[in-house]
PDB file of C-alpha atoms in Angstrom:
ATOM      1  CA  UNK A   1       0.000   0.000   0.000  1.00  0.00           C
ATOM      2  CA  UNK A   2       1.213   3.492  -0.691  1.00  0.00           C
ATOM      3  CA  UNK A   3       2.776   5.117   2.353  1.00  0.00           C
ATOM      4  CA  UNK A   4       0.303   7.984   2.227  1.00  0.00           C
ATOM      5  CA  UNK A   5      -2.618   5.577   2.440  1.00  0.00           C
ATOM      6  CA  UNK A   6      -1.381   3.535   5.370  1.00  0.00           C
ATOM      7  CA  UNK A   7      -3.141   4.036   8.647  1.00  0.00           C
ATOM      8  CA  UNK A   8      -2.171   2.456  11.955  1.00  0.00           C
ATOM      9  CA  UNK A   9      -4.562  -0.160  13.362  1.00  0.00           C
ATOM     10  CA  UNK A  10      -6.928   1.373  15.884  1.00  0.00           C
ATOM     11  CA  UNK A  11      -6.339   0.677  19.564  1.00  0.00           C
ATOM     12  CA  UNK A  12      -9.356  -1.431  20.540  1.00  0.00           C
ATOM     13  CA  UNK A  13      -9.270  -0.110  24.100  1.00  0.00           C
ATOM     14  CA  UNK A  14      -9.703   3.425  22.779  1.00  0.00           C
ATOM     15  CA  UNK A  15     -12.353   2.393  20.273  1.00  0.00           C
ATOM     16  CA  UNK A  16     -14.609   0.722  22.820  1.00  0.00           C
ATOM     17  CA  UNK A  17     -17.450   3.133  23.582  1.00  0.00           C
ATOM     18  CA  UNK A  18     -17.853   4.526  27.086  1.00  0.00           C
ATOM     19  CA  UNK A  19     -20.511   2.915  29.230  1.00  0.00           C
ATOM     20  CA  UNK A  20     -22.548   6.139  29.046  1.00  0.00           C
ATOM     21  CA  UNK A  21     -22.576   6.409  25.233  1.00  0.00           C
ATOM     22  CA  UNK A  22     -26.014   7.026  23.791  1.00  0.00           C
ATOM     23  CA  UNK A  23     -26.504   4.744  20.810  1.00  0.00           C
ATOM     24  CA  UNK A  24     -28.896   5.917  18.100  1.00  0.00           C
ATOM     25  CA  UNK A  25     -30.635   4.352  15.126  1.00  0.00           C
ATOM     26  CA  UNK A  26     -28.546   5.251  12.048  1.00  0.00           C
ATOM     27  CA  UNK A  27     -30.251   7.386   9.424  1.00  0.00           C
ATOM     28  CA  UNK A  28     -29.525   8.820   5.992  1.00  0.00           C
ATOM     29  CA  UNK A  29     -27.758  12.171   5.924  1.00  0.00           C
ATOM     30  CA  UNK A  30     -26.678  12.438   2.276  1.00  0.00           C
ATOM     31  CA  UNK A  31     -29.721  13.745   0.409  1.00  0.00           C
ATOM     32  CA  UNK A  32     -28.169  15.823  -2.388  1.00  0.00           C
ATOM     33  CA  UNK A  33     -24.909  15.786  -4.331  1.00  0.00           C
ATOM     34  CA  UNK A  34     -23.503  18.789  -2.365  1.00  0.00           C
ATOM     35  CA  UNK A  35     -23.969  16.724   0.823  1.00  0.00           C
ATOM     36  CA  UNK A  36     -21.112  14.500  -0.379  1.00  0.00           C
ATOM     37  CA  UNK A  37     -18.713  17.056   1.088  1.00  0.00           C
ATOM     38  CA  UNK A  38     -20.093  16.318   4.571  1.00  0.00           C
ATOM     39  CA  UNK A  39     -19.500  12.603   3.982  1.00  0.00           C
ATOM     40  CA  UNK A  40     -15.896  13.017   2.848  1.00  0.00           C
ATOM     41  CA  UNK A  41     -15.119  15.212   5.874  1.00  0.00           C
ATOM     42  CA  UNK A  42     -16.987  13.003   8.323  1.00  0.00           C
ATOM     43  CA  UNK A  43     -15.745  10.858  11.157  1.00  0.00           C
ATOM     44  CA  UNK A  44     -17.690   8.006   9.535  1.00  0.00           C
ATOM     45  CA  UNK A  45     -15.646   8.244   6.316  1.00  0.00           C
ATOM     46  CA  UNK A  46     -12.354   8.384   8.234  1.00  0.00           C
ATOM     47  CA  UNK A  47     -13.289   5.412  10.420  1.00  0.00           C
ATOM     48  CA  UNK A  48     -14.680   3.372   7.530  1.00  0.00           C
ATOM     49  CA  UNK A  49     -11.729   3.787   5.149  1.00  0.00           C
ATOM     50  CA  UNK A  50      -9.300   3.328   8.064  1.00  0.00           C
ATOM     51  CA  UNK A  51     -10.998   0.013   8.855  1.00  0.00           C
ATOM     52  CA  UNK A  52     -10.782  -1.129   5.213  1.00  0.00           C
ATOM     53  CA  UNK A  53      -7.068  -0.243   5.014  1.00  0.00           C
ATOM     54  CA  UNK A  54      -6.262  -1.869   8.375  1.00  0.00           C
ATOM     55  CA  UNK A  55      -7.764  -5.151   7.142  1.00  0.00           C
ATOM     56  CA  UNK A  56      -5.964  -4.709   3.823  1.00  0.00           C
ATOM     57  CA  UNK A  57      -2.644  -4.557   5.677  1.00  0.00           C
ATOM     58  CA  UNK A  58      -3.578  -7.468   7.947  1.00  0.00           C
ATOM     59  CA  UNK A  59      -4.187  -9.994   5.134  1.00  0.00           C
ATOM     60  CA  UNK A  60      -1.169  -9.003   3.043  1.00  0.00           C
ATOM     61  CA  UNK A  61       0.642 -12.085   1.764  1.00  0.00           C
ATOM     62  CA  UNK A  62      -1.623 -14.577   3.584  1.00  0.00           C
ATOM     63  CA  UNK A  63      -3.733 -17.434   2.213  1.00  0.00           C
ATOM     64  CA  UNK A  64      -7.368 -18.031   3.122  1.00  0.00           C
ATOM     65  CA  UNK A  65      -6.122 -21.120   4.952  1.00  0.00           C
ATOM     66  CA  UNK A  66      -3.768 -19.025   7.110  1.00  0.00           C
ATOM     67  CA  UNK A  67      -3.799 -20.116  10.762  1.00  0.00           C
ATOM     68  CA  UNK A  68      -5.121 -17.239  12.875  1.00  0.00           C
ATOM     69  CA  UNK A  69      -6.226 -16.789  16.445  1.00  0.00           C
ATOM     70  CA  UNK A  70      -9.645 -15.438  17.279  1.00  0.00           C
ATOM     71  CA  UNK A  71     -10.108 -13.374  20.423  1.00  0.00           C
ATOM     72  CA  UNK A  72     -12.470 -14.438  23.166  1.00  0.00           C
ATOM     73  CA  UNK A  73     -14.743 -11.512  22.341  1.00  0.00           C
ATOM     74  CA  UNK A  74     -15.200 -12.763  18.783  1.00  0.00           C
ATOM     75  CA  UNK A  75     -16.166 -16.209  20.075  1.00  0.00           C
ATOM     76  CA  UNK A  76     -18.733 -14.528  22.295  1.00  0.00           C
ATOM     77  CA  UNK A  77     -20.063 -12.791  19.212  1.00  0.00           C
ATOM     78  CA  UNK A  78     -20.679 -16.118  17.515  1.00  0.00           C
ATOM     79  CA  UNK A  79     -22.408 -17.488  20.613  1.00  0.00           C
ATOM     80  CA  UNK A  80     -24.484 -14.489  21.683  1.00  0.00           C
ATOM     81  CA  UNK A  81     -24.225 -11.997  18.777  1.00  0.00           C
ATOM     82  CA  UNK A  82     -23.527  -9.096  21.143  1.00  0.00           C
ATOM     83  CA  UNK A  83     -22.676  -9.460  24.856  1.00  0.00           C
ATOM     84  CA  UNK A  84     -25.361  -8.431  27.335  1.00  0.00           C
ATOM     85  CA  UNK A  85     -23.488  -5.368  28.589  1.00  0.00           C
ATOM     86  CA  UNK A  86     -23.517  -3.963  25.051  1.00  0.00           C
ATOM     87  CA  UNK A  87     -27.201  -4.670  24.441  1.00  0.00           C
ATOM     88  CA  UNK A  88     -27.898  -0.955  23.996  1.00  0.00           C
ATOM     89  CA  UNK A  89     -25.757  -0.977  20.837  1.00  0.00           C
ATOM     90  CA  UNK A  90     -27.741  -3.747  19.139  1.00  0.00           C
ATOM     91  CA  UNK A  91     -30.401  -1.595  17.418  1.00  0.00           C
ATOM     92  CA  UNK A  92     -27.737   0.715  15.967  1.00  0.00           C
ATOM     93  CA  UNK A  93     -25.356  -2.004  14.800  1.00  0.00           C
ATOM     94  CA  UNK A  94     -28.169  -4.195  13.444  1.00  0.00           C
ATOM     95  CA  UNK A  95     -29.162  -1.521  10.911  1.00  0.00           C
ATOM     96  CA  UNK A  96     -25.958  -2.082   8.948  1.00  0.00           C
ATOM     97  CA  UNK A  97     -26.444  -5.843   8.905  1.00  0.00           C
ATOM     98  CA  UNK A  98     -30.008  -5.449   7.633  1.00  0.00           C
ATOM     99  CA  UNK A  99     -28.767  -3.127   4.880  1.00  0.00           C
ATOM    100  CA  UNK A 100     -26.071  -5.569   3.742  1.00  0.00           C
ATOM    101  CA  UNK A 101     -28.108  -8.249   1.967  1.00  0.00           C
ATOM    102  CA  UNK A 102     -29.574  -6.282  -0.920  1.00  0.00           C
ATOM    103  CA  UNK A 103     -32.918  -4.668  -1.587  1.00  0.00           C
ATOM    104  CA  UNK A 104     -35.899  -6.994  -1.124  1.00  0.00           C
ATOM    105  CA  UNK A 105     -38.172  -4.865  -3.308  1.00  0.00           C
ATOM    106  CA  UNK A 106     -35.875  -4.372  -6.298  1.00  0.00           C
ATOM    107  CA  UNK A 107     -34.104  -7.729  -5.760  1.00  0.00           C
ATOM    108  CA  UNK A 108     -30.779  -6.052  -6.392  1.00  0.00           C
ATOM    109  CA  UNK A 109     -27.401  -5.965  -4.709  1.00  0.00           C
ATOM    110  CA  UNK A 110     -24.255  -3.893  -5.104  1.00  0.00           C
ATOM    111  CA  UNK A 111     -21.242  -2.237  -3.520  1.00  0.00           C
ATOM    112  CA  UNK A 112     -23.427  -0.082  -1.278  1.00  0.00           C
ATOM    113  CA  UNK A 113     -24.817  -3.224   0.368  1.00  0.00           C
ATOM    114  CA  UNK A 114     -21.306  -4.632   0.619  1.00  0.00           C
ATOM    115  CA  UNK A 115     -20.214  -1.381   2.310  1.00  0.00           C
ATOM    116  CA  UNK A 116     -23.050  -1.783   4.823  1.00  0.00           C
ATOM    117  CA  UNK A 117     -21.651  -5.176   5.850  1.00  0.00           C
ATOM    118  CA  UNK A 118     -18.145  -3.726   6.174  1.00  0.00           C
ATOM    119  CA  UNK A 119     -19.676  -0.923   8.285  1.00  0.00           C
ATOM    120  CA  UNK A 120     -21.376  -3.588  10.434  1.00  0.00           C
ATOM    121  CA  UNK A 121     -17.986  -5.219  11.074  1.00  0.00           C
ATOM    122  CA  UNK A 122     -16.409  -1.819  11.703  1.00  0.00           C
ATOM    123  CA  UNK A 123     -19.071  -1.068  14.340  1.00  0.00           C
ATOM    124  CA  UNK A 124     -18.420  -4.413  16.040  1.00  0.00           C
ATOM    125  CA  UNK A 125     -14.762  -3.390  16.281  1.00  0.00           C
ATOM    126  CA  UNK A 126     -15.651   0.049  17.615  1.00  0.00           C
ATOM    127  CA  UNK A 127     -17.708  -1.419  20.478  1.00  0.00           C
ATOM    128  CA  UNK A 128     -14.961  -3.937  21.256  1.00  0.00           C
ATOM    129  CA  UNK A 129     -16.793  -7.117  20.224  1.00  0.00           C
ATOM    130  CA  UNK A 130     -14.156  -7.719  17.552  1.00  0.00           C
ATOM    131  CA  UNK A 131     -10.550  -6.757  18.246  1.00  0.00           C
ATOM    132  CA  UNK A 132      -7.513  -5.674  16.262  1.00  0.00           C
ATOM    133  CA  UNK A 133      -6.042  -9.166  16.560  1.00  0.00           C
ATOM    134  CA  UNK A 134      -9.174 -10.510  14.823  1.00  0.00           C
ATOM    135  CA  UNK A 135      -8.466  -8.627  11.597  1.00  0.00           C
ATOM    136  CA  UNK A 136      -7.428 -11.707   9.607  1.00  0.00           C
ATOM    137  CA  UNK A 137     -10.428 -13.670  10.875  1.00  0.00           C
ATOM    138  CA  UNK A 138     -12.701 -10.735  10.017  1.00  0.00           C
ATOM    139  CA  UNK A 139     -11.675 -11.014   6.357  1.00  0.00           C
ATOM    140  CA  UNK A 140     -11.025 -14.736   5.967  1.00  0.00           C
ATOM    141  CA  UNK A 141     -13.769 -16.139   8.192  1.00  0.00           C
ATOM    142  CA  UNK A 142     -16.571 -13.593   8.535  1.00  0.00           C
ATOM    143  CA  UNK A 143     -16.390 -11.543   5.326  1.00  0.00           C
ATOM    144  CA  UNK A 144     -15.552 -14.573   3.201  1.00  0.00           C
ATOM    145  CA  UNK A 145     -18.595 -16.389   4.604  1.00  0.00           C
ATOM    146  CA  UNK A 146     -20.692 -13.324   3.797  1.00  0.00           C
ATOM    147  CA  UNK A 147     -19.436 -13.541   0.200  1.00  0.00           C
ATOM    148  CA  UNK A 148     -20.474 -17.198   0.025  1.00  0.00           C
ATOM    149  CA  UNK A 149     -23.978 -16.373   1.253  1.00  0.00           C
ATOM    150  CA  UNK A 150     -24.397 -13.447  -1.142  1.00  0.00           C
ATOM    151  CA  UNK A 151     -23.179 -15.495  -4.097  1.00  0.00           C
ATOM    152  CA  UNK A 152     -25.742 -18.146  -3.263  1.00  0.00           C
ATOM    153  CA  UNK A 153     -28.470 -15.476  -3.153  1.00  0.00           C
ATOM    154  CA  UNK A 154     -27.245 -14.015  -6.451  1.00  0.00           C
ATOM    155  CA  UNK A 155     -27.466 -17.430  -8.102  1.00  0.00           C
ATOM    156  CA  UNK A 156     -30.793 -18.400  -6.516  1.00  0.00           C
ATOM    157  CA  UNK A 157     -32.681 -15.157  -7.081  1.00  0.00           C
ATOM    158  CA  UNK A 158     -30.732 -13.867 -10.092  1.00  0.00           C
ATOM    159  CA  UNK A 159     -30.289 -10.562  -8.253  1.00  0.00           C
ATOM    160  CA  UNK A 160     -29.814  -7.483 -10.393  1.00  0.00           C
ATOM    161  CA  UNK A 161     -26.604  -5.471  -9.932  1.00  0.00           C
ATOM    162  CA  UNK A 162     -27.464  -2.268  -8.050  1.00  0.00           C
ATOM    163  CA  UNK A 163     -26.307   0.649 -10.169  1.00  0.00           C
ATOM    164  CA  UNK A 164     -24.132  -1.599 -12.317  1.00  0.00           C
ATOM    165  CA  UNK A 165     -21.732   0.062 -14.722  1.00  0.00           C
ATOM    166  CA  UNK A 166     -21.809  -2.983 -16.987  1.00  0.00           C
ATOM    167  CA  UNK A 167     -18.555  -4.061 -18.609  1.00  0.00           C
ATOM    168  CA  UNK A 168     -16.876  -0.836 -17.442  1.00  0.00           C
ATOM    169  CA  UNK A 169     -17.338  -1.651 -13.774  1.00  0.00           C
ATOM    170  CA  UNK A 170     -14.873  -3.767 -11.832  1.00  0.00           C
ATOM    171  CA  UNK A 171     -17.561  -6.323 -11.004  1.00  0.00           C
ATOM    172  CA  UNK A 172     -21.351  -6.349 -10.936  1.00  0.00           C
ATOM    173  CA  UNK A 173     -21.624  -6.983  -7.212  1.00  0.00           C
ATOM    174  CA  UNK A 174     -18.421  -6.775  -5.132  1.00  0.00           C
ATOM    175  CA  UNK A 175     -15.339  -4.614  -4.727  1.00  0.00           C
ATOM    176  CA  UNK A 176     -13.717  -5.228  -1.324  1.00  0.00           C
ATOM    177  CA  UNK A 177     -12.643  -8.847  -2.012  1.00  0.00           C
ATOM    178  CA  UNK A 178     -10.626  -7.576  -4.961  1.00  0.00           C
ATOM    179  CA  UNK A 179      -8.818  -5.090  -2.696  1.00  0.00           C
ATOM    180  CA  UNK A 180      -8.120  -7.562   0.102  1.00  0.00           C
ATOM    181  CA  UNK A 181      -7.576 -10.385  -2.391  1.00  0.00           C
ATOM    182  CA  UNK A 182      -4.875  -8.437  -4.230  1.00  0.00           C
ATOM    183  CA  UNK A 183      -3.218  -7.694  -0.874  1.00  0.00           C
ATOM    184  CA  UNK A 184      -3.087 -11.437  -0.192  1.00  0.00           C
ATOM    185  CA  UNK A 185      -1.116 -11.926  -3.393  1.00  0.00           C
ATOM    186  CA  UNK A 186       1.494  -9.212  -2.833  1.00  0.00           C
ATOM    187  CA  UNK A 187       5.007 -10.705  -3.178  1.00  0.00           C
ATOM    188  CA  UNK A 188       3.599 -14.103  -4.204  1.00  0.00           C
ATOM    189  CA  UNK A 189       6.499 -16.262  -5.457  1.00  0.00           C
ATOM    190  CA  UNK A 190       4.925 -17.124  -8.814  1.00  0.00           C
ATOM    191  CA  UNK A 191       1.352 -15.822  -9.211  1.00  0.00           C
ATOM    192  CA  UNK A 192       1.334 -12.480 -11.022  1.00  0.00           C
ATOM    193  CA  UNK A 193      -1.618 -10.290 -12.055  1.00  0.00           C
ATOM    194  CA  UNK A 194      -1.467 -11.715 -15.591  1.00  0.00           C
ATOM    195  CA  UNK A 195      -2.254 -15.161 -14.187  1.00  0.00           C
ATOM    196  CA  UNK A 196      -5.779 -14.338 -12.999  1.00  0.00           C
ATOM    197  CA  UNK A 197      -7.032 -14.539 -16.592  1.00  0.00           C
ATOM    198  CA  UNK A 198      -5.441 -18.001 -16.882  1.00  0.00           C
ATOM    199  CA  UNK A 199      -8.151 -20.630 -16.244  1.00  0.00           C
ATOM    200  CA  UNK A 200      -5.632 -23.224 -15.027  1.00  0.00           C
ATOM    201  CA  UNK A 201      -4.034 -20.847 -12.516  1.00  0.00           C
ATOM    202  CA  UNK A 202      -7.443 -19.816 -11.179  1.00  0.00           C
ATOM    203  CA  UNK A 203      -8.685 -23.389 -10.816  1.00  0.00           C
ATOM    204  CA  UNK A 204      -5.536 -24.470  -8.956  1.00  0.00           C
ATOM    205  CA  UNK A 205      -5.340 -21.533  -6.529  1.00  0.00           C
ATOM    206  CA  UNK A 206      -8.807 -20.073  -5.970  1.00  0.00           C
ATOM    207  CA  UNK A 207      -9.343 -21.828  -2.626  1.00  0.00           C
ATOM    208  CA  UNK A 208      -6.380 -19.944  -1.155  1.00  0.00           C
ATOM    209  CA  UNK A 209      -6.949 -16.492  -2.626  1.00  0.00           C
ATOM    210  CA  UNK A 210     -10.024 -14.294  -2.459  1.00  0.00           C
ATOM    211  CA  UNK A 211      -9.207 -12.445  -5.686  1.00  0.00           C
ATOM    212  CA  UNK A 212      -9.067 -15.676  -7.684  1.00  0.00           C
ATOM    213  CA  UNK A 213     -12.291 -16.902  -6.056  1.00  0.00           C
ATOM    214  CA  UNK A 214     -13.945 -13.736  -7.366  1.00  0.00           C
ATOM    215  CA  UNK A 215     -12.622 -14.407 -10.853  1.00  0.00           C
ATOM    216  CA  UNK A 216     -13.904 -17.998 -10.737  1.00  0.00           C
ATOM    217  CA  UNK A 217     -17.383 -16.795  -9.729  1.00  0.00           C
ATOM    218  CA  UNK A 218     -17.438 -14.274 -12.584  1.00  0.00           C
ATOM    219  CA  UNK A 219     -16.525 -16.931 -15.140  1.00  0.00           C
ATOM    220  CA  UNK A 220     -19.270 -19.196 -13.763  1.00  0.00           C
ATOM    221  CA  UNK A 221     -21.885 -16.448 -14.021  1.00  0.00           C
ATOM    222  CA  UNK A 222     -20.918 -14.911 -17.368  1.00  0.00           C
ATOM    223  CA  UNK A 223     -20.312 -16.247 -20.847  1.00  0.00           C
ATOM    224  CA  UNK A 224     -18.122 -15.064 -23.683  1.00  0.00           C
ATOM    225  CA  UNK A 225     -14.547 -13.750 -23.766  1.00  0.00           C
ATOM    226  CA  UNK A 226     -13.310 -12.426 -20.402  1.00  0.00           C
ATOM    227  CA  UNK A 227     -12.001  -9.274 -22.060  1.00  0.00           C
ATOM    228  CA  UNK A 228     -15.534  -8.444 -23.207  1.00  0.00           C
ATOM    229  CA  UNK A 229     -17.651  -9.202 -20.133  1.00  0.00           C
ATOM    230  CA  UNK A 230     -15.046  -7.944 -17.593  1.00  0.00           C
ATOM    231  CA  UNK A 231     -13.094  -5.329 -19.482  1.00  0.00           C
ATOM    232  CA  UNK A 232     -11.892  -3.413 -16.427  1.00  0.00           C
ATOM    233  CA  UNK A 233     -10.452  -6.552 -14.825  1.00  0.00           C
ATOM    234  CA  UNK A 234      -8.885  -7.565 -18.120  1.00  0.00           C
ATOM    235  CA  UNK A 235      -7.057  -4.236 -18.174  1.00  0.00           C
ATOM    236  CA  UNK A 236      -5.904  -4.738 -14.576  1.00  0.00           C
ATOM    237  CA  UNK A 237      -4.310  -8.075 -15.522  1.00  0.00           C
ATOM    238  CA  UNK A 238      -1.684  -6.061 -17.423  1.00  0.00           C
ATOM    239  CA  UNK A 239      -0.482  -4.259 -14.276  1.00  0.00           C
ATOM    240  CA  UNK A 240       3.038  -5.512 -13.443  1.00  0.00           C
ATOM    241  CA  UNK A 241       2.696  -6.195  -9.695  1.00  0.00           C
ATOM    242  CA  UNK A 242       0.074  -6.985  -7.085  1.00  0.00           C
ATOM    243  CA  UNK A 243       1.168  -4.053  -4.931  1.00  0.00           C
ATOM    244  CA  UNK A 244       0.368  -1.684  -7.809  1.00  0.00           C
ATOM    245  CA  UNK A 245      -2.948  -3.486  -8.367  1.00  0.00           C
ATOM    246  CA  UNK A 246      -3.760  -3.095  -4.668  1.00  0.00           C
ATOM    247  CA  UNK A 247      -2.893   0.618  -4.584  1.00  0.00           C
ATOM    248  CA  UNK A 248      -4.880   1.224  -7.763  1.00  0.00           C
ATOM    249  CA  UNK A 249      -7.928  -0.617  -6.447  1.00  0.00           C
ATOM    250  CA  UNK A 250      -7.910   1.414  -3.220  1.00  0.00           C
ATOM    251  CA  UNK A 251      -7.895   4.630  -5.247  1.00  0.00           C
ATOM    252  CA  UNK A 252     -10.610   3.241  -7.506  1.00  0.00           C
ATOM    253  CA  UNK A 253     -12.762   2.190  -4.539  1.00  0.00           C
ATOM    254  CA  UNK A 254     -12.626   5.675  -3.089  1.00  0.00           C
ATOM    255  CA  UNK A 255     -13.407   7.315  -6.438  1.00  0.00           C
ATOM    256  CA  UNK A 256     -15.985   4.889  -7.847  1.00  0.00           C
ATOM    257  CA  UNK A 257     -17.779   3.820  -4.655  1.00  0.00           C
ATOM    258  CA  UNK A 258     -17.135   6.059  -1.658  1.00  0.00           C
ATOM    259  CA  UNK A 259     -17.280   9.299  -3.650  1.00  0.00           C
ATOM    260  CA  UNK A 260     -20.336   8.440  -5.752  1.00  0.00           C
ATOM    261  CA  UNK A 261     -23.641   9.961  -4.658  1.00  0.00           C
ATOM    262  CA  UNK A 262     -25.804   7.033  -5.944  1.00  0.00           C
ATOM    263  CA  UNK A 263     -23.925   4.735  -3.540  1.00  0.00           C
ATOM    264  CA  UNK A 264     -23.463   6.979  -0.491  1.00  0.00           C
ATOM    265  CA  UNK A 265     -26.986   8.441  -0.510  1.00  0.00           C
ATOM    266  CA  UNK A 266     -28.098   5.157   1.065  1.00  0.00           C
ATOM    267  CA  UNK A 267     -25.380   5.049   3.761  1.00  0.00           C
ATOM    268  CA  UNK A 268     -26.680   5.584   7.296  1.00  0.00           C
ATOM    269  CA  UNK A 269     -25.023   7.437  10.162  1.00  0.00           C
ATOM    270  CA  UNK A 270     -25.313   6.954  13.909  1.00  0.00           C
ATOM    271  CA  UNK A 271     -23.197   7.384  17.029  1.00  0.00           C
ATOM    272  CA  UNK A 272     -20.575   4.825  15.949  1.00  0.00           C
ATOM    273  CA  UNK A 273     -20.195   6.109  12.390  1.00  0.00           C
ATOM    274  CA  UNK A 274     -21.214   9.778  12.782  1.00  0.00           C
ATOM    275  CA  UNK A 275     -21.706  12.404  10.096  1.00  0.00           C
ATOM    276  CA  UNK A 276     -19.945  15.136  12.095  1.00  0.00           C
ATOM    277  CA  UNK A 277     -16.547  16.279  10.785  1.00  0.00           C
ATOM    278  CA  UNK A 278     -13.548  14.125  11.621  1.00  0.00           C
ATOM    279  CA  UNK A 279     -11.920  15.010  14.933  1.00  0.00           C
ATOM    280  CA  UNK A 280      -8.200  15.708  14.998  1.00  0.00           C
ATOM    281  CA  UNK A 281      -6.007  13.307  16.960  1.00  0.00           C
TER     282      UNK A 281
END
């Protein structure tokens, strides 16, 4: 990752909310295009992109089968969702989870829904349910399982891409697994970006690498030459190194997802991801 885009992992003890924090139901705050300035200056934006980049750094060079430890708090999450002493946070955090599975009326799904799930995980970190030392498990165990569920829904219900850019978009449905997946492959001894358009390389390595799993899913869902149905990815395969791919995808994610009104108009803000301007450290 470029030095200017690196951010230190948050200290979980500082991120845990005080016992007296008033949790609130998140709501939309971005109603017009000029409101995008509030979003880009907000604490929510800073916390969200910092979370994405922290996980990006955490999975660098690691396979999906990497052996990781999961903190006791994360195990409690699996058993009880949210510990009793944090029950007040449940209504606020649950909003992001509800927003993460697509629109039940339009039967569509896109990067805005994916961002809601990442925001859900970010909130769990901010209240201390997930910890900094869970970052690899957050991507490999929790987010990867979310991808599996959403792919099953996409296949079963033939969900429409929400706001799809067609062949000019990176992918019809996801973006984050390409960022974190390219980080996994940084400094790989033999897999280079050009190999992800090689069917043999994908078939032999997709179980270890999120990026290649995404490519496999695309080829299962689409027909015709890869260069035609996934033109943007085809162009990326010509980039010389995974580190450059990763840096480019982070810039692209900010520009094409986080700075696009059609995506962010649906994002909701509460006490954990607030709309107020970012506070200086």
